[in-house]
CSV table of C-alpha atoms in Angstrom, one decimal:
chain,number,residue,atom,x,y,z
A,1,MET,CA,-160.8,-12.7,-42.6
A,2,ARG,CA,-157.1,-12.2,-41.2
A,3,MET,CA,-156.3,-15.5,-43.2
A,4,LEU,CA,-157.5,-13.5,-46.5
A,5,THR,CA,-156.1,-10.0,-46.2
A,6,PHE,CA,-153.1,-12.2,-45.1
A,7,ALA,CA,-153.4,-14.0,-48.3
A,8,GLN,CA,-153.8,-11.2,-50.4
A,9,ARG,CA,-150.7,-9.6,-48.9
A,10,ASN,CA,-148.7,-12.4,-50.2
A,11,ARG,CA,-150.3,-12.3,-53.6
A,12,LYS,CA,-148.8,-9.1,-54.4
A,13,GLU,CA,-145.6,-9.8,-53.3
A,14,ILE,CA,-145.5,-13.1,-55.2
A,15,LEU,CA,-146.5,-11.4,-58.3
A,16,ARG,CA,-144.4,-8.5,-58.2
A,17,ASP,CA,-141.2,-10.6,-58.3
A,18,PRO,CA,-142.4,-12.0,-61.6
A,19,ILE,CA,-139.1,-13.2,-62.8
A,20,THR,CA,-139.1,-16.1,-59.8
A,21,LEU,CA,-142.7,-17.4,-60.9
A,22,LEU,CA,-142.1,-16.9,-65.1
A,23,PHE,CA,-138.9,-19.6,-64.5
A,24,GLY,CA,-141.0,-21.6,-62.7
A,25,ILE,CA,-143.6,-21.4,-65.5
A,26,LEU,CA,-141.2,-21.4,-68.6
A,27,LEU,CA,-139.1,-23.9,-67.8
A,28,PRO,CA,-141.3,-26.9,-67.3
A,29,ILE,CA,-143.0,-26.4,-70.3
A,30,ILE,CA,-139.0,-26.2,-72.0
A,31,ILE,CA,-138.5,-29.5,-70.3
A,32,MET,CA,-141.4,-31.5,-71.8
A,33,TRP,CA,-140.9,-30.2,-75.5
A,34,LEU,CA,-136.9,-31.3,-75.0
A,35,PHE,CA,-138.0,-35.1,-73.9
A,36,SER,CA,-140.7,-34.8,-76.7
A,37,ILE,CA,-137.9,-34.4,-79.2
A,38,MET,CA,-136.0,-36.9,-77.9
A,39,GLN,CA,-138.6,-39.5,-77.6
A,40,LYS,CA,-139.2,-39.2,-81.3
A,41,ASN,CA,-135.7,-40.5,-81.6
A,42,MET,CA,-135.5,-43.4,-79.3
A,43,PRO,CA,-136.2,-46.9,-79.9
A,44,ILE,CA,-138.1,-47.2,-76.6
A,45,ASP,CA,-141.7,-45.7,-75.5
A,46,LEU,CA,-139.7,-43.9,-72.6
A,47,TYR,CA,-141.0,-40.2,-72.6
A,48,SER,CA,-144.4,-40.9,-74.5
A,49,ILE,CA,-146.1,-37.5,-73.8
A,50,GLU,CA,-149.0,-39.6,-71.9
A,51,ASN,CA,-145.8,-40.8,-69.4
A,52,LEU,CA,-144.1,-37.2,-69.2
A,53,THR,CA,-147.1,-34.7,-69.0
A,54,PRO,CA,-147.4,-36.2,-65.0
A,55,GLY,CA,-144.3,-36.2,-63.9
A,56,VAL,CA,-143.1,-32.7,-65.5
A,57,VAL,CA,-146.5,-31.2,-64.2
A,58,VAL,CA,-145.3,-32.6,-60.5
A,59,PHE,CA,-141.7,-31.5,-61.6
A,60,SER,CA,-143.1,-28.0,-61.8
A,61,PHE,CA,-144.8,-28.0,-58.6
A,62,SER,CA,-141.2,-28.2,-57.5
A,63,PHE,CA,-141.2,-24.2,-57.5
A,64,ILE,CA,-143.9,-23.8,-55.5
A,65,THR,CA,-141.8,-24.8,-52.7
A,66,LEU,CA,-139.4,-22.5,-54.1
A,67,PHE,CA,-141.8,-19.7,-54.0
A,68,SER,CA,-143.5,-20.4,-50.5
A,69,GLY,CA,-140.4,-21.0,-49.0
A,70,MET,CA,-138.7,-17.8,-50.1
A,71,LEU,CA,-141.4,-15.5,-49.6
A,72,LEU,CA,-141.5,-17.1,-45.5
A,73,GLY,CA,-137.9,-16.8,-45.7
A,74,LYS,CA,-137.7,-13.5,-46.4
A,75,ASP,CA,-140.5,-12.2,-43.6
A,76,LYS,CA,-139.0,-13.9,-41.2
A,77,SER,CA,-135.5,-12.5,-42.1
A,78,THR,CA,-137.2,-9.1,-41.9
A,79,SER,CA,-138.9,-7.5,-38.8
A,80,PHE,CA,-142.3,-7.6,-40.4
A,81,LEU,CA,-143.2,-11.1,-39.4
A,82,THR,CA,-142.2,-9.5,-35.8
A,83,ARG,CA,-144.8,-7.1,-36.1
A,84,ILE,CA,-147.4,-9.6,-37.9
A,85,PHE,CA,-146.4,-12.1,-34.6
A,86,ALA,CA,-147.6,-9.5,-32.2
A,87,SER,CA,-150.4,-9.4,-34.2
A,88,PRO,CA,-153.7,-10.9,-33.4
A,89,MET,CA,-153.1,-13.4,-35.8
A,90,THR,CA,-152.7,-17.4,-35.2
A,91,ALA,CA,-150.3,-19.7,-36.3
A,92,THR,CA,-153.4,-21.0,-38.7
A,93,ASP,CA,-154.2,-17.8,-40.1
A,94,PHE,CA,-150.3,-17.2,-41.2
A,95,ILE,CA,-150.0,-21.4,-43.2
A,96,VAL,CA,-153.7,-20.6,-45.1
A,97,GLY,CA,-152.4,-17.6,-45.8
A,98,TYR,CA,-148.9,-18.9,-47.4
A,99,THR,CA,-150.9,-21.4,-48.7
A,100,LEU,CA,-154.2,-19.7,-50.7
A,101,PRO,CA,-152.3,-17.4,-53.4
A,102,LEU,CA,-150.1,-20.5,-54.5
A,103,LEU,CA,-153.0,-22.1,-55.3
A,104,PRO,CA,-153.8,-19.9,-58.4
A,105,VAL,CA,-149.5,-20.6,-59.4
A,106,ALA,CA,-150.2,-24.1,-59.3
A,107,ILE,CA,-153.4,-23.7,-61.5
A,108,LEU,CA,-151.4,-21.8,-63.4
A,109,GLN,CA,-148.6,-24.5,-64.4
A,110,ILE,CA,-150.9,-26.9,-64.5
A,111,VAL,CA,-153.0,-24.9,-67.4
A,112,ILE,CA,-149.9,-24.3,-69.3
A,113,CYS,CA,-148.0,-27.6,-68.8
A,114,PHE,CA,-151.8,-29.1,-70.6
A,115,ILE,CA,-151.9,-27.0,-72.9
A,116,SER,CA,-148.3,-27.6,-74.1
A,117,ALA,CA,-148.8,-31.6,-73.6
A,118,PHE,CA,-152.4,-30.8,-76.1
A,119,VAL,CA,-150.1,-29.1,-78.6
A,120,LEU,CA,-147.7,-32.5,-78.4
A,121,ASP,CA,-150.7,-34.7,-79.4
A,122,LEU,CA,-152.2,-35.6,-75.8
A,123,PRO,CA,-155.6,-36.2,-76.4
A,124,PHE,CA,-158.0,-34.3,-74.3
A,125,ASN,CA,-160.7,-36.2,-72.6
A,126,ILE,CA,-162.6,-36.8,-69.4
A,127,SER,CA,-159.3,-38.1,-67.3
A,128,VAL,CA,-157.3,-34.8,-68.2
A,129,ILE,CA,-160.2,-32.8,-66.1
A,130,ILE,CA,-159.9,-35.2,-63.5
A,131,SER,CA,-156.3,-35.1,-63.5
A,132,PHE,CA,-156.5,-31.1,-63.2
A,133,ILE,CA,-158.5,-32.2,-59.7
A,134,VAL,CA,-156.1,-34.6,-58.7
A,135,LEU,CA,-153.1,-32.3,-59.4
A,136,ILE,CA,-155.0,-29.2,-56.8
A,137,ILE,CA,-154.4,-32.3,-54.8
A,138,ILE,CA,-151.0,-32.5,-55.3
A,139,SER,CA,-149.7,-28.9,-55.5
A,140,PHE,CA,-150.9,-28.4,-51.7
A,141,LEU,CA,-147.8,-31.4,-50.7
A,142,TYR,CA,-145.7,-29.0,-52.7
A,143,ILE,CA,-146.6,-25.6,-50.8
A,144,GLY,CA,-146.6,-27.3,-48.1
A,145,PHE,CA,-142.8,-28.8,-48.4
A,146,GLY,CA,-141.9,-24.9,-49.0
A,147,ILE,CA,-143.9,-23.6,-45.8
A,148,LEU,CA,-142.1,-25.8,-44.1
A,149,LEU,CA,-138.8,-25.2,-45.2
A,150,GLY,CA,-139.7,-21.2,-45.0
A,151,THR,CA,-140.4,-22.0,-41.2
A,152,LEU,CA,-137.1,-23.7,-40.3
A,153,LEU,CA,-135.4,-22.4,-42.5
A,154,THR,CA,-133.5,-18.8,-43.6
A,155,ASP,CA,-134.7,-17.2,-47.6
A,156,LYS,CA,-130.6,-17.7,-48.3
A,157,GLN,CA,-130.8,-21.4,-47.1
A,158,VAL,CA,-134.4,-22.1,-48.5
A,159,GLY,CA,-132.2,-21.2,-52.0
A,160,GLY,CA,-129.8,-24.2,-51.1
A,161,ALA,CA,-132.6,-26.6,-49.8
A,162,PHE,CA,-134.7,-26.0,-53.1
A,163,ALA,CA,-131.5,-26.9,-55.1
A,164,ILE,CA,-131.4,-30.5,-52.8
A,165,PHE,CA,-135.3,-30.9,-53.0
A,166,VAL,CA,-135.8,-30.1,-56.9
A,167,ASN,CA,-133.3,-33.0,-57.3
A,168,LEU,CA,-134.8,-35.7,-55.0
A,169,SER,CA,-138.3,-35.2,-56.3
A,170,ALA,CA,-137.4,-34.9,-59.3
A,171,TRP,CA,-134.5,-38.0,-59.6
A,172,LEU,CA,-137.1,-40.3,-56.6
A,173,SER,CA,-140.3,-39.1,-58.6
A,174,GLY,CA,-139.5,-41.4,-61.7
A,175,THR,CA,-140.3,-37.9,-63.8
A,176,TRP,CA,-137.3,-39.0,-66.0
A,177,PHE,CA,-136.6,-42.6,-65.7
A,178,GLU,CA,-138.8,-45.7,-64.4
A,179,LEU,CA,-138.1,-46.5,-61.2
A,180,ASP,CA,-139.3,-50.1,-62.2
A,181,MET,CA,-135.6,-50.0,-64.3
A,182,ILE,CA,-133.6,-49.1,-61.4
A,183,GLY,CA,-135.6,-51.3,-59.1
A,184,GLY,CA,-134.3,-52.8,-55.6
A,185,THR,CA,-133.2,-50.2,-52.7
A,186,PHE,CA,-133.8,-47.2,-55.0
A,187,LYS,CA,-137.2,-48.2,-55.9
A,188,THR,CA,-138.3,-48.6,-52.2
A,189,PHE,CA,-136.9,-45.7,-51.1
A,190,SER,CA,-138.2,-43.7,-53.5
A,191,TYR,CA,-141.6,-44.9,-52.2
A,192,LEU,CA,-141.1,-44.0,-49.2
A,193,LEU,CA,-141.3,-40.4,-50.4
A,194,PRO,CA,-144.4,-39.2,-51.8
A,195,PHE,CA,-143.0,-37.8,-55.1
A,196,ALA,CA,-143.1,-41.1,-56.9
A,197,HIS,CA,-147.1,-41.5,-55.5
A,198,ALA,CA,-147.5,-37.9,-56.6
A,199,ARG,CA,-146.6,-39.0,-60.3
A,200,ASP,CA,-148.1,-42.3,-60.1
A,201,ALA,CA,-151.6,-40.1,-59.3
A,202,THR,CA,-151.3,-37.9,-61.7
A,203,ARG,CA,-150.7,-41.3,-64.1
A,204,ALA,CA,-153.1,-43.4,-63.3
A,205,THR,CA,-155.6,-40.6,-63.7
A,206,LEU,CA,-154.3,-39.4,-67.0
A,207,ALA,CA,-154.6,-42.9,-68.4
A,208,GLY,CA,-158.2,-43.5,-66.8
A,209,GLU,CA,-157.2,-46.1,-64.6
A,210,TYR,CA,-159.0,-44.3,-61.4
A,211,GLY,CA,-158.5,-47.9,-59.4
A,212,ASP,CA,-155.1,-47.2,-59.5
A,213,LEU,CA,-155.6,-43.7,-58.1
A,214,VAL,CA,-156.5,-44.6,-54.7
A,215,VAL,CA,-153.1,-45.7,-52.8
A,216,PRO,CA,-150.6,-43.0,-54.2
A,217,LEU,CA,-153.0,-40.5,-53.5
A,218,LEU,CA,-153.8,-41.5,-49.8
A,219,TRP,CA,-149.4,-41.2,-49.6
A,220,VAL,CA,-149.7,-37.9,-50.9
A,221,ILE,CA,-152.5,-36.8,-48.8
A,222,GLY,CA,-150.8,-38.5,-45.8
A,223,TYR,CA,-147.2,-36.5,-46.1
A,224,THR,CA,-149.6,-33.2,-46.5
A,225,ILE,CA,-151.2,-33.8,-43.7
A,226,VAL,CA,-148.3,-34.3,-41.8
A,227,ILE,CA,-146.0,-31.6,-42.9
A,228,TYR,CA,-148.7,-28.9,-42.5
A,229,PHE,CA,-148.8,-30.7,-38.7
A,230,ILE,CA,-144.7,-30.1,-38.6
A,231,ALA,CA,-145.2,-27.0,-40.4
A,232,ILE,CA,-147.9,-25.4,-38.3
A,233,SER,CA,-146.4,-26.8,-34.7
A,234,GLY,CA,-143.0,-25.3,-35.9
A,235,PHE,CA,-144.4,-22.0,-36.7
A,236,LYS,CA,-146.6,-22.2,-33.2
A,237,LYS,CA,-142.8,-22.7,-31.4
A,238,LYS,CA,-141.0,-19.2,-33.7
A,239,MET,CA,-144.4,-17.2,-32.7
A,240,LYS,CA,-143.2,-17.9,-28.9
A,241,GLY,CA,-139.8,-16.7,-30.2
B,1,MET,CA,-152.7,1.0,-14.6
B,2,ALA,CA,-152.0,0.3,-17.9
B,3,ILE,CA,-149.2,-2.2,-17.6
B,4,VAL,CA,-148.2,-3.9,-14.5
B,5,MET,CA,-145.4,-6.6,-14.2
B,6,LYS,CA,-144.6,-8.6,-11.7
B,7,GLU,CA,-141.3,-10.8,-11.4
B,8,LEU,CA,-141.2,-10.9,-15.3
B,9,THR,CA,-138.3,-13.0,-15.9
B,10,LYS,CA,-137.1,-14.6,-18.8
B,11,GLN,CA,-133.7,-16.8,-19.1
B,12,PHE,CA,-131.8,-18.0,-22.5
B,13,LYS,CA,-130.0,-21.0,-21.4
B,14,ASP,CA,-126.9,-19.8,-18.7
B,15,ARG,CA,-127.6,-16.2,-19.5
B,16,THR,CA,-130.6,-14.0,-17.9
B,17,ALA,CA,-132.1,-10.8,-20.0
B,18,VAL,CA,-134.2,-10.1,-17.5
B,19,ASP,CA,-134.7,-10.7,-14.1
B,20,HIS,CA,-136.8,-10.3,-11.6
B,21,LEU,CA,-138.7,-7.5,-13.2
B,22,SER,CA,-141.1,-5.6,-11.4
B,23,LEU,CA,-142.7,-2.3,-12.2
B,24,THR,CA,-146.1,-0.5,-13.0
B,25,ILE,CA,-147.0,2.1,-15.9
B,26,GLU,CA,-149.7,4.1,-15.9
B,27,LYS,CA,-152.2,4.3,-18.3
B,28,GLY,CA,-151.5,7.1,-21.1
B,29,GLU,CA,-147.9,7.8,-19.6
B,30,PHE,CA,-144.6,8.4,-21.8
B,31,PHE,CA,-142.7,5.3,-20.2
B,32,ALA,CA,-138.7,5.0,-21.8
B,33,LEU,CA,-136.9,2.3,-20.6
B,34,LEU,CA,-133.2,2.9,-21.0
B,35,GLY,CA,-130.0,0.0,-20.9
B,36,GLN,CA,-126.9,-0.6,-22.4
B,37,ASN,CA,-126.7,-2.7,-25.2
B,38,ALA,CA,-128.0,-6.1,-23.9
B,39,ALA,CA,-129.4,-4.9,-21.0
B,40,GLY,CA,-132.4,-6.6,-21.2
B,41,LYS,CA,-134.6,-4.1,-23.3
B,42,THR,CA,-135.4,-5.5,-25.9
B,43,THR,CA,-135.9,-8.8,-24.4
B,44,THR,CA,-138.8,-7.0,-22.1
B,45,ILE,CA,-140.5,-5.5,-25.2
B,46,LYS,CA,-140.9,-8.7,-26.8
B,47,MET,CA,-142.6,-10.7,-23.7
B,48,LEU,CA,-144.6,-7.4,-23.3
B,49,SER,CA,-145.7,-8.0,-26.5
B,50,CYS,CA,-146.3,-12.1,-26.7
B,51,LEU,CA,-143.0,-12.3,-29.0
B,52,LEU,CA,-141.3,-14.4,-25.9
B,53,THR,CA,-142.9,-15.9,-23.3
B,54,PRO,CA,-141.4,-14.9,-19.8
B,55,THR,CA,-139.4,-18.1,-18.1
B,56,SER,CA,-141.3,-17.0,-15.1
B,57,GLY,CA,-143.7,-14.2,-13.8
B,58,ASP,CA,-146.2,-12.4,-15.8
B,59,ALA,CA,-147.4,-9.1,-16.5
B,60,TRP,CA,-151.0,-7.5,-17.4
B,61,MET,CA,-151.8,-5.3,-20.3
B,62,ASN,CA,-154.5,-3.5,-19.3
B,63,GLY,CA,-156.1,-6.3,-16.6
B,64,ASP,CA,-155.1,-9.0,-19.4
B,65,SER,CA,-152.3,-11.5,-18.4
B,66,ILE,CA,-149.4,-11.8,-21.4
B,67,VAL,CA,-149.3,-15.1,-20.3
B,68,GLU,CA,-152.7,-16.0,-19.9
B,69,LYS,CA,-154.9,-14.2,-22.2
B,70,LEU,CA,-152.2,-13.6,-25.3
B,71,GLU,CA,-155.2,-13.1,-28.1
B,72,ALA,CA,-156.7,-10.3,-25.6
B,73,VAL,CA,-153.1,-8.9,-25.0
B,74,LYS,CA,-152.4,-8.7,-29.1
B,75,GLN,CA,-155.9,-7.0,-29.3
B,76,LYS,CA,-154.6,-4.3,-27.5
B,77,ILE,CA,-151.4,-3.8,-27.9
B,78,ASN,CA,-149.3,-2.8,-31.0
B,79,LEU,CA,-145.5,-2.7,-31.9
B,80,SER,CA,-142.8,-0.8,-33.8
B,81,PRO,CA,-139.8,-3.2,-34.1
B,82,GLN,CA,-136.4,-2.0,-33.4
B,83,GLU,CA,-135.4,-2.5,-37.6
B,84,THR,CA,-137.9,-1.5,-39.7
B,85,ALA,CA,-140.4,-3.6,-40.4
B,86,VAL,CA,-142.5,-2.8,-43.5
B,87,ALA,CA,-143.9,-5.3,-46.7
B,88,PRO,CA,-141.3,-4.1,-49.7
B,89,ASN,CA,-143.1,-5.0,-52.4
B,90,LEU,CA,-146.3,-3.2,-51.3
B,91,SER,CA,-147.4,0.5,-50.9
B,92,VAL,CA,-147.1,3.2,-48.6
B,93,LYS,CA,-151.3,2.5,-48.4
B,94,GLU,CA,-151.3,-0.9,-48.8
B,95,ASN,CA,-148.9,-1.5,-46.0
B,96,LEU,CA,-151.1,0.9,-43.8
B,97,GLU,CA,-154.5,-0.5,-44.9
B,98,PHE,CA,-152.7,-4.0,-44.6
B,99,ILE,CA,-152.1,-4.0,-40.8
B,100,ALA,CA,-155.9,-2.4,-40.1
B,101,ALA,CA,-157.3,-5.4,-41.4
B,102,ILE,CA,-155.3,-7.6,-39.7
B,103,TYR,CA,-156.3,-5.6,-36.5
B,104,GLY,CA,-159.9,-6.1,-37.8
B,105,PHE,CA,-160.9,-2.6,-39.3
B,106,ASN,CA,-163.2,-2.8,-42.2
B,107,LYS,CA,-162.2,-2.0,-45.5
B,108,ARG,CA,-163.8,1.3,-45.2
B,109,ASP,CA,-162.5,2.5,-41.7
B,110,ALA,CA,-158.8,0.8,-43.2
B,111,LEU,CA,-158.9,3.2,-45.8
B,112,LYS,CA,-159.8,6.3,-43.7
B,113,LYS,CA,-157.2,5.4,-40.5
B,114,SER,CA,-154.2,4.9,-43.8
B,115,ALA,CA,-155.4,8.1,-45.1
B,116,GLU,CA,-155.2,9.8,-41.6
B,117,MET,CA,-152.0,7.9,-41.0
B,118,MET,CA,-150.0,8.8,-44.4
B,119,GLU,CA,-151.1,12.5,-43.7
B,120,ARG,CA,-149.9,12.9,-40.0
B,121,PHE,CA,-146.8,11.1,-41.1
B,122,GLY,CA,-146.2,13.0,-44.4
B,123,LEU,CA,-146.5,10.0,-46.4
B,124,THR,CA,-149.5,11.4,-48.8
B,125,ASN,CA,-147.4,11.9,-51.8
B,126,ARG,CA,-145.7,8.5,-51.3
B,127,ALA,CA,-148.8,6.7,-50.7
B,128,GLU,CA,-148.4,4.8,-54.1
B,129,SER,CA,-145.1,3.8,-53.7
B,130,ARG,CA,-143.5,0.8,-53.1
B,131,ALA,CA,-142.3,0.5,-49.1
B,132,LYS,CA,-138.8,-0.9,-50.3
B,133,THR,CA,-137.9,2.2,-52.9
B,134,LEU,CA,-138.6,4.6,-50.1
B,135,SER,CA,-135.3,6.4,-47.8
B,136,GLY,CA,-134.5,4.8,-44.8
B,137,GLY,CA,-135.9,7.8,-42.7
B,138,LEU,CA,-139.2,7.2,-45.0
B,139,GLN,CA,-139.4,3.5,-44.5
B,140,ARG,CA,-139.0,4.2,-40.9
B,141,ARG,CA,-141.8,6.6,-40.3
B,142,LEU,CA,-143.8,4.0,-42.2
B,143,SER,CA,-143.1,1.6,-40.2
B,144,VAL,CA,-144.3,3.5,-36.9
B,145,ALA,CA,-147.1,4.8,-38.5
B,146,MET,CA,-147.9,0.7,-39.0
B,147,ALA,CA,-147.9,0.8,-35.1
B,148,MET,CA,-150.3,3.1,-34.6
B,149,ILE,CA,-153.3,2.5,-37.4
B,150,SER,CA,-154.4,-0.2,-35.1
B,151,ASN,CA,-155.2,2.7,-32.2
B,152,PRO,CA,-153.9,0.7,-29.7
B,153,GLU,CA,-154.0,1.3,-26.2
B,154,ILE,CA,-150.1,0.7,-25.5
B,155,LEU,CA,-147.9,1.3,-28.1
B,156,PHE,CA,-144.3,-0.3,-27.8
B,157,LEU,CA,-141.6,1.6,-29.6
B,158,ASP,CA,-138.4,-0.1,-29.9
B,159,GLU,CA,-135.8,2.1,-31.1
B,160,PRO,CA,-138.1,4.6,-33.4
B,161,THR,CA,-135.3,6.5,-33.9
B,162,LEU,CA,-132.5,4.5,-34.7
B,163,GLY,CA,-130.7,5.2,-38.1
B,164,LEU,CA,-132.9,8.6,-38.5
B,165,ASP,CA,-131.6,12.2,-39.2
B,166,VAL,CA,-131.5,14.8,-37.1
B,167,ARG,CA,-134.7,16.3,-38.7
B,168,ALA,CA,-136.6,12.8,-39.4
B,169,ARG,CA,-136.0,12.6,-35.8
B,170,ARG,CA,-137.5,15.8,-34.8
B,171,ASP,CA,-140.4,14.9,-37.0
B,172,LEU,CA,-140.9,11.7,-35.5
B,173,TRP,CA,-140.7,13.4,-31.7
B,174,GLU,CA,-143.6,15.8,-32.6
B,175,ILE,CA,-145.6,13.1,-34.1
B,176,LEU,CA,-145.0,11.0,-30.8
B,177,LEU,CA,-145.9,14.3,-28.9
B,178,SER,CA,-149.1,14.9,-30.2
B,179,LEU,CA,-149.8,11.3,-29.1
B,180,LYS,CA,-149.0,11.7,-25.3
B,181,GLY,CA,-151.9,10.8,-23.0
B,182,LYS,CA,-153.8,9.3,-25.6
B,183,MET,CA,-152.1,5.8,-24.9
B,184,THR,CA,-149.7,4.4,-23.3
B,185,ILE,CA,-146.4,4.4,-25.1
B,186,VAL,CA,-143.5,2.4,-23.7
B,187,LEU,CA,-140.4,3.5,-25.3
B,188,THR,CA,-136.5,2.4,-25.7
B,189,THR,CA,-133.7,4.0,-27.0
B,190,HIS,CA,-130.0,4.9,-26.8
B,191,TYR,CA,-130.6,9.0,-27.2
B,192,LEU,CA,-131.0,10.6,-23.7
B,193,GLU,CA,-132.0,13.9,-25.6
B,194,GLU,CA,-134.5,11.7,-26.9
B,195,VAL,CA,-135.9,10.7,-23.2
B,196,GLU,CA,-135.9,13.8,-21.7
B,197,ALA,CA,-138.3,15.3,-24.6
B,198,LEU,CA,-140.5,12.5,-24.6
B,199,ALA,CA,-141.0,10.7,-21.6
B,200,ASP,CA,-142.4,10.9,-18.1
B,201,ARG,CA,-141.1,8.5,-16.4
B,202,VAL,CA,-137.7,6.8,-17.2
B,203,GLY,CA,-136.6,3.4,-16.0
B,204,ILE,CA,-132.9,2.2,-16.2
B,205,LEU,CA,-131.9,-1.7,-16.9
B,206,HIS,CA,-128.5,-2.9,-16.1
B,207,ASN,CA,-128.0,-6.6,-16.7
B,208,GLY,CA,-132.0,-7.6,-16.4
B,209,LYS,CA,-132.2,-6.1,-14.0
B,210,LEU,CA,-134.2,-2.3,-13.2
B,211,HIS,CA,-131.8,0.0,-11.4
B,212,ALA,CA,-133.3,3.1,-11.3
B,213,LEU,CA,-137.2,4.7,-11.8
B,214,GLY,CA,-138.2,8.0,-12.1
B,215,THR,CA,-138.7,11.4,-13.5
B,216,SER,CA,-135.3,12.5,-15.3
B,217,GLU,CA,-135.3,15.6,-13.0
B,218,GLU,CA,-135.6,12.6,-9.9
B,219,LEU,CA,-133.4,10.9,-11.2
B,220,LYS,CA,-130.6,13.4,-11.5
B,221,GLN,CA,-131.5,14.8,-7.6
B,222,GLN,CA,-131.3,10.7,-6.6
B,223,THR,CA,-127.8,10.9,-7.9
B,224,GLY,CA,-126.3,14.0,-7.6
B,225,GLN,CA,-125.7,14.6,-11.5
B,226,ALA,CA,-126.2,17.2,-13.8
B,227,THR,CA,-127.8,15.6,-16.7
B,228,LEU,CA,-129.2,12.0,-17.8
B,229,GLU,CA,-126.3,11.0,-19.4
B,230,ASP,CA,-124.0,11.0,-16.3
B,231,VAL,CA,-127.3,9.6,-14.4
B,232,PHE,CA,-127.1,6.4,-17.0
B,233,LEU,CA,-123.5,6.3,-16.5
B,234,GLN,CA,-123.4,6.2,-13.0
B,235,LEU,CA,-126.2,3.7,-12.9
B,236,THR,CA,-124.8,1.7,-15.3
B,237,GLU,CA,-121.5,1.5,-14.3
B,238,GLU,CA,-120.2,-2.1,-14.1
B,239,GLN,CA,-119.1,-3.0,-10.6
């Protein structure tokens, strides 16, 4: 129950600071529209809506990293967290409490991105619904990254780290271009990180190629578990001063 | 005994913040911990409220060890940190209900307790105001109210009146006086008149060590000084 109480408090903190939230939802839509316009004038099929949608939804999750990181970083910069560290709440209560309120935000981002994609001629079928579920799983990875950043850094440092993170996750996920176009070390390195796997998992699901979903999704889940494990360990350490 | 400290020590790299502190505080006692900046007051409070693990030694809070039984200790205590500690985007009422809920109160009891606290701290007319819109004095009052809402057996107040104007400070004293005997209170402060007005006993920390212990009057007699300020200056004079 403590974790739900804490989640409720965090939900209120996020919703009562709506400008960042709005930015995180509007920017991916604008990007999707811009790339669709570019595609119309391109000779090759680089930004077709089927290819673009998975990348943009995954890219939009970077903002969840910002929300969770900033929320935790802000709490850390005040004595508020000191107060609740002295309460009977456990590290798991804290991590779940920071994670839960960001799930509705992720769902909202997925829904809005898909509505925009439908307007831009993405066909609606069962794969969209399965992609929706896969994307919810992927969103945990980005929430976890935020919690990790918030645990290790101050709120001001989270802002700077986010600038690096959002670029890394965009460039190394293959959202803006196919990683095969560059290949070599760049591609190898990209596939050592979870971002390209997150995009591949969504793209495979949306294309109905479910056999290609398993490996990238396992990468994402593996990274999520590791990130949460490090975040919880870091948090426990912070709780003990 | 509410609090028993035995050889409590905290070392930060090459600096000993609290040095083999042994002290007992009675149930229902209002105890003031005095000391200059960096004397070890806040470190002591942090160890007693399970925010820092002692390097060595232990303390028992109503029988439970701060090293071995953290969960049991945390259920018994509450803390008002040195800086105001409120959730800025929650209202006064929501802040109080939130703390009540994480200490295990059900919704009905949390509502009742938060109404009681708002009444006691003169915050009822600001119940729906977000904490960040309150003045510094009101935020501080809310912060202290949040520490009291869980009915702790032991309450730690780390410089609770810091930054308050004279009237706000006196108002808070009245509230604290009304709690005397009902819970064990450990207060740290730099205001010596506050100690004389509120505390049953005083401990003076200097360089992490306990230099004196007793009532204000006992300390004056022991040192031959007329005021607590002179006692403090004498006992904390650098050799």
